[in-house]
Amino acid sequence: NTILDVKAIEKYYGSKGNITKAVDNISFQVNEGEFVGVMGPSGSGKTTLLNVISTIDHVTSGHILINGRDITTLKKNSLSRFRREELGFIFQDFNLLDTLTAYENIALALTIQKVKPNEIDKRIKAVAAKLEINDVLQKYPYQMSGGQKQRVASARALITNPSLILADEPTGALDSKSSRMLLESMEKLNTEMNATIMMVTHDAFTASYAHRILFIKDGKIFNEIVRGNSSRKE
Ligand code: ADP
Ligand code: ADP
């Protein structure tokens, strides 16, 4: 079952005479239950690729299907709804709301969807146990470590059962011990809670947790590694 189908997308910045091809004809698929990494140096097009898949930015050409829906043809209103219902996000800088506890941050999207408090509580307890954040649920972001905040952010990304979780440099603000714990947590979301994850990073250790890694450079995929098997692409 294909969750993400990226078909020959291009994203150009600038105008005539001064064009940057940030994404230059990229195609790939992500199947349900996969944990895929996208790795590349600064300026290679990772953020742009993530932004167009996130529906935050528009492609210049090509198509992106998420769960069978072509997001490149969706209108603005449908897009924000699509993003809310189908996508989960993990950002480098956590993006937690400072005035809410961890529990409230995780619950927010479900509260807005009018899910019953009992059901919300059940879901939060289940994910909190897996991510080992039970003892921080009543704390505010300023009372938590970076690693704890990012595990709370992961719980928030998962709680709506999105088709796809998009992670942008999730370990970027963490020390190596917190990074390892976060990546182990993301692995649990993937293997035990069947989350499909696409993670963008320039860090090799972080990327090594993905089961398949796409390498990009100058806006193109130039290599792909699947669990130790390497195959070079044109
Ligand atoms: P990465 O995330 O891998 O560092 P980016 O996607 O941010 O790469 O950038 C890819 C290329 O596109 C770079 O050359 C960058 O300077 C350019 N770029 C990115 N965003 C914009 C923008 N909004 N306007 C113009 N150029 C951009
Ligand atoms: P990252 O740490 O993800 O590589 P970047 O520094 O590439 O971040 O980009 C951060 C933001 O700045 C992105 O939203 C990107 O689109 C924008 N950006 C990057 N390069 C340019 C550019 N040359 N002109 C305008 N915006 C840019």
Coordinates of C-alpha atoms and ligand atoms in Angstrom, one line a residue:
N1 CA 0.0 0.0 0.0
T2 CA 1.6 3.3 -1.2
I3 CA 1.2 6.2 1.2
L4 CA 3.3 8.7 -0.6
D5 CA 3.8 8.8 -4.3
V6 CA 6.1 11.6 -5.5
K7 CA 6.0 11.9 -9.3
A8 CA 8.6 13.8 -11.2
I9 CA 8.4 17.0 -9.0
E10 CA 10.3 20.1 -9.7
K11 CA 10.5 23.3 -7.6
Y12 CA 12.2 26.3 -9.0
Y13 CA 12.9 29.6 -7.2
G14 CA 13.6 32.9 -8.8
S15 CA 12.7 34.0 -12.3
K16 CA 14.3 34.1 -15.8
G17 CA 18.0 34.4 -15.8
N18 CA 18.3 33.6 -12.1
I19 CA 16.6 30.3 -11.5
T20 CA 17.5 27.9 -8.6
K21 CA 16.3 24.3 -9.2
A22 CA 15.8 23.5 -5.5
V23 CA 14.1 20.2 -6.4
D24 CA 15.0 18.9 -9.9
N25 CA 12.9 16.0 -11.1
I26 CA 12.5 13.8 -8.0
S27 CA 10.4 10.7 -7.9
F28 CA 10.0 8.1 -5.1
Q29 CA 7.4 6.2 -3.2
V30 CA 6.9 5.4 0.5
N31 CA 4.8 2.4 1.5
E32 CA 2.6 2.1 4.5
G33 CA 4.7 1.2 7.6
E34 CA 8.0 2.4 6.2
F35 CA 10.5 4.6 8.0
V36 CA 12.3 6.5 5.2
G37 CA 15.2 9.0 5.6
V38 CA 16.1 11.7 3.3
M39 CA 19.7 12.8 3.6
G40 CA 21.8 15.5 2.0
P41 CA 24.1 18.4 2.6
S42 CA 22.9 22.0 3.4
G43 CA 21.4 23.5 0.3
S44 CA 20.6 20.2 -1.4
G45 CA 16.9 20.7 -1.4
K46 CA 15.7 18.8 1.7
T47 CA 13.7 21.6 3.2
T48 CA 12.1 22.4 -0.1
L49 CA 11.2 18.8 -0.7
L50 CA 9.7 18.5 2.8
N51 CA 7.8 21.8 2.4
V52 CA 6.1 20.7 -0.9
I53 CA 5.1 17.3 0.6
S54 CA 3.9 19.1 3.8
T55 CA 1.5 21.1 1.5
I56 CA 3.2 24.3 2.9
D57 CA 4.7 25.1 -0.5
H58 CA 3.7 24.4 -4.1
V59 CA 5.6 22.4 -6.7
T60 CA 6.5 24.0 -10.0
S61 CA 5.6 20.8 -11.8
G62 CA 4.8 17.2 -11.1
H63 CA 2.4 15.5 -8.7
I64 CA 2.4 14.3 -5.1
L65 CA -0.1 11.7 -4.0
I66 CA -0.7 11.1 -0.3
N67 CA -3.0 8.2 0.4
G68 CA -4.2 8.4 -3.2
R69 CA -5.1 12.1 -3.1
D70 CA -3.2 14.5 -5.4
I71 CA -2.2 17.3 -3.1
T72 CA -0.9 19.5 -5.9
T73 CA -4.4 20.0 -7.2
L74 CA -6.1 20.6 -3.8
K75 CA -7.6 24.1 -3.1
K76 CA -6.5 26.1 0.0
N77 CA -9.3 25.1 2.3
S78 CA -9.1 21.4 1.5
L79 CA -5.3 21.6 1.9
S80 CA -5.4 22.8 5.5
R81 CA -7.9 20.2 6.4
F82 CA -5.9 17.5 4.6
R83 CA -2.8 18.6 6.5
R84 CA -4.7 18.4 9.8
E85 CA -6.2 15.0 9.1
E86 CA -3.5 13.2 7.1
L87 CA -0.2 14.5 8.3
G88 CA 1.8 14.6 11.5
F89 CA 4.8 16.9 12.0
I90 CA 8.0 16.7 14.1
F91 CA 10.1 19.9 13.8
Q92 CA 13.6 20.6 14.8
D93 CA 12.5 23.2 17.4
F94 CA 9.6 21.1 18.9
N95 CA 6.9 23.7 18.2
L96 CA 5.1 23.0 21.5
L97 CA 2.8 25.6 22.9
D98 CA 4.4 27.1 26.1
T99 CA 1.2 27.8 27.9
L100 CA -0.1 24.2 27.7
T101 CA 1.1 21.1 29.5
A102 CA 2.6 18.2 27.6
Y103 CA -0.8 16.4 28.0
E104 CA -2.7 19.4 26.6
N105 CA -0.2 19.8 23.8
I106 CA -0.7 16.2 22.7
A107 CA -4.5 16.4 23.2
L108 CA -5.0 19.7 21.3
A109 CA -5.7 18.3 17.8
L110 CA -8.1 15.7 19.2
T111 CA -9.9 18.3 21.4
I112 CA -10.4 20.5 18.3
Q113 CA -11.8 17.4 16.5
K114 CA -14.2 17.0 19.4
V115 CA -12.9 13.6 20.3
K116 CA -14.3 12.6 23.8
P117 CA -12.0 13.2 26.7
N118 CA -12.1 9.5 27.7
E119 CA -11.0 8.5 24.3
I120 CA -8.3 11.2 24.3
D121 CA -7.1 10.0 27.6
K122 CA -6.9 6.4 26.5
R123 CA -4.9 7.3 23.4
I124 CA -2.5 9.5 25.3
K125 CA -1.8 6.9 27.9
A126 CA -1.1 4.3 25.2
V127 CA 1.4 6.5 23.3
A128 CA 3.0 8.0 26.5
A129 CA 3.8 4.5 27.8
K130 CA 5.6 3.7 24.6
L131 CA 7.5 7.0 24.5
E132 CA 8.3 7.0 28.3
I133 CA 6.8 10.4 28.9
N134 CA 4.3 9.4 31.6
D135 CA 6.0 11.4 34.2
V136 CA 6.2 14.7 32.2
L137 CA 2.6 14.8 31.0
Q138 CA 1.6 17.4 33.6
K139 CA 4.7 19.5 33.0
Y140 CA 5.0 22.6 30.8
P141 CA 7.6 22.8 28.0
Y142 CA 10.0 25.0 30.1
Q143 CA 10.1 22.2 32.8
M144 CA 11.1 19.5 30.3
S145 CA 14.5 18.6 28.7
G146 CA 14.9 18.9 25.0
G147 CA 14.7 15.1 24.6
Q148 CA 11.4 15.0 26.6
K149 CA 10.0 17.9 24.6
Q150 CA 10.8 16.1 21.3
R151 CA 9.2 12.8 22.6
V152 CA 6.1 14.8 23.5
A153 CA 6.1 16.4 20.0
S154 CA 6.3 12.9 18.6
A155 CA 3.3 11.8 20.6
R156 CA 1.5 14.9 19.3
A157 CA 2.4 14.0 15.7
L158 CA 1.1 10.4 16.1
I159 CA -2.1 11.0 18.2
T160 CA -4.4 11.8 15.2
N161 CA -3.4 8.6 13.4
P162 CA -2.0 10.5 10.4
S163 CA -1.2 8.6 7.2
L164 CA 2.3 10.1 7.2
I165 CA 4.5 11.6 9.8
L166 CA 7.0 14.2 8.4
A167 CA 10.1 14.9 10.6
D168 CA 12.4 17.8 9.8
E169 CA 15.9 17.4 11.5
P170 CA 14.2 16.0 14.6
T171 CA 17.5 15.6 16.5
G172 CA 18.9 18.9 15.4
A173 CA 18.5 20.5 18.8
L174 CA 19.4 17.4 20.9
D175 CA 22.5 16.1 22.4
S176 CA 23.6 12.6 21.4
K177 CA 22.0 10.7 24.3
S178 CA 18.6 12.5 23.8
S179 CA 18.9 11.9 20.0
R180 CA 19.3 8.2 20.5
M181 CA 16.3 8.1 22.9
L182 CA 14.2 10.1 20.4
L183 CA 15.2 7.9 17.5
E184 CA 14.4 4.7 19.5
S185 CA 11.0 6.3 20.2
M186 CA 10.4 7.1 16.6
E187 CA 11.4 3.5 15.8
K188 CA 8.7 2.3 18.3
L189 CA 6.1 4.6 16.7
N190 CA 7.0 2.9 13.4
T191 CA 7.3 -0.8 14.4
E192 CA 4.7 -0.9 17.3
M193 CA 2.2 1.7 16.3
N194 CA 2.6 1.3 12.5
A195 CA 3.4 4.9 11.8
T196 CA 4.7 5.7 8.3
I197 CA 7.6 8.2 8.7
M198 CA 9.6 10.3 6.3
M199 CA 12.5 12.0 8.1
V200 CA 14.8 14.7 6.6
T201 CA 18.3 15.2 8.1
H202 CA 21.8 16.0 7.3
D203 CA 23.1 13.9 10.2
A204 CA 24.3 10.4 9.3
F205 CA 23.6 8.9 12.7
T206 CA 20.1 10.1 12.7
A207 CA 19.5 8.9 9.2
S208 CA 20.8 5.4 10.1
Y209 CA 17.6 4.8 12.1
A210 CA 15.6 4.9 8.8
H211 CA 15.1 1.6 7.0
R212 CA 15.7 3.1 3.7
I213 CA 17.7 6.3 3.0
L214 CA 17.4 8.5 -0.1
F215 CA 20.4 10.7 -0.7
I216 CA 19.8 14.0 -2.4
K217 CA 22.2 16.5 -3.9
D218 CA 21.6 19.5 -6.1
G219 CA 17.9 18.8 -5.9
K220 CA 18.2 15.2 -7.3
I221 CA 18.2 11.7 -5.7
F222 CA 21.6 10.3 -6.5
N223 CA 21.6 7.2 -4.3
E224 CA 19.4 5.0 -2.3
I225 CA 20.3 2.6 0.5
V226 CA 18.0 -0.1 1.8
R227 CA 19.2 -1.8 5.0
G228 CA 22.8 -2.1 4.0
N229 CA 22.2 -2.8 0.3
S230 CA 23.4 0.0 -1.9
S231 CA 22.2 0.7 -5.4
R232 CA 23.4 3.7 -7.4
K233 CA 20.9 5.7 -9.4
E234 CA 21.5 7.9 -12.4
Ligands
ADP1 P1 18.4 22.2 2.4 O1 17.2 22.0 3.2 O2 18.9 20.8 1.9 O3 19.5 22.9 3.1 P2 16.8 24.0 0.8 O4 15.7 23.2 0.3 O5 16.6 24.9 1.9 O6 18.0 22.9 1.1 O7 17.5 24.8 -0.4 C1 17.7 24.2 -1.7 C2 18.1 25.3 -2.7 O8 17.1 26.2 -2.9 C3 19.3 26.2 -2.1 O9 20.1 26.6 -3.2 C4 18.5 27.4 -1.5 O10 19.4 28.5 -1.4 C5 17.4 27.5 -2.5 N1 16.2 28.1 -1.8 C6 15.5 27.5 -0.8 N2 14.4 28.3 -0.5 C7 14.5 29.3 -1.3 C8 13.6 30.5 -1.4 N3 12.5 30.7 -0.7 N4 14.0 31.4 -2.4 C9 15.1 31.2 -3.1 N5 15.9 30.2 -3.1 C10 15.6 29.2 -2.1
ADP2 P1 17.8 23.8 6.9 O1 18.4 23.9 8.2 O2 16.5 23.0 6.9 O3 18.8 23.3 5.8 P2 17.7 26.2 5.4 O4 18.7 27.1 5.9 O5 18.0 25.5 4.1 O6 17.3 25.2 6.5 O7 16.4 27.0 5.1 C1 15.6 27.6 6.1 C2 14.5 28.3 5.4 O8 15.0 29.4 4.6 C3 13.6 27.5 4.5 O9 12.3 27.7 4.7 C4 14.1 27.8 3.1 O10 13.0 27.7 2.2 C5 14.5 29.3 3.3 N1 15.6 29.6 2.4 C6 16.7 28.8 2.2 N2 17.5 29.4 1.2 C7 16.9 30.5 0.8 C8 17.2 31.5 -0.1 N3 18.3 31.5 -0.9 N4 16.4 32.6 -0.2 C9 15.3 32.6 0.5 N5 14.9 31.7 1.4 C10 15.7 30.6 1.6

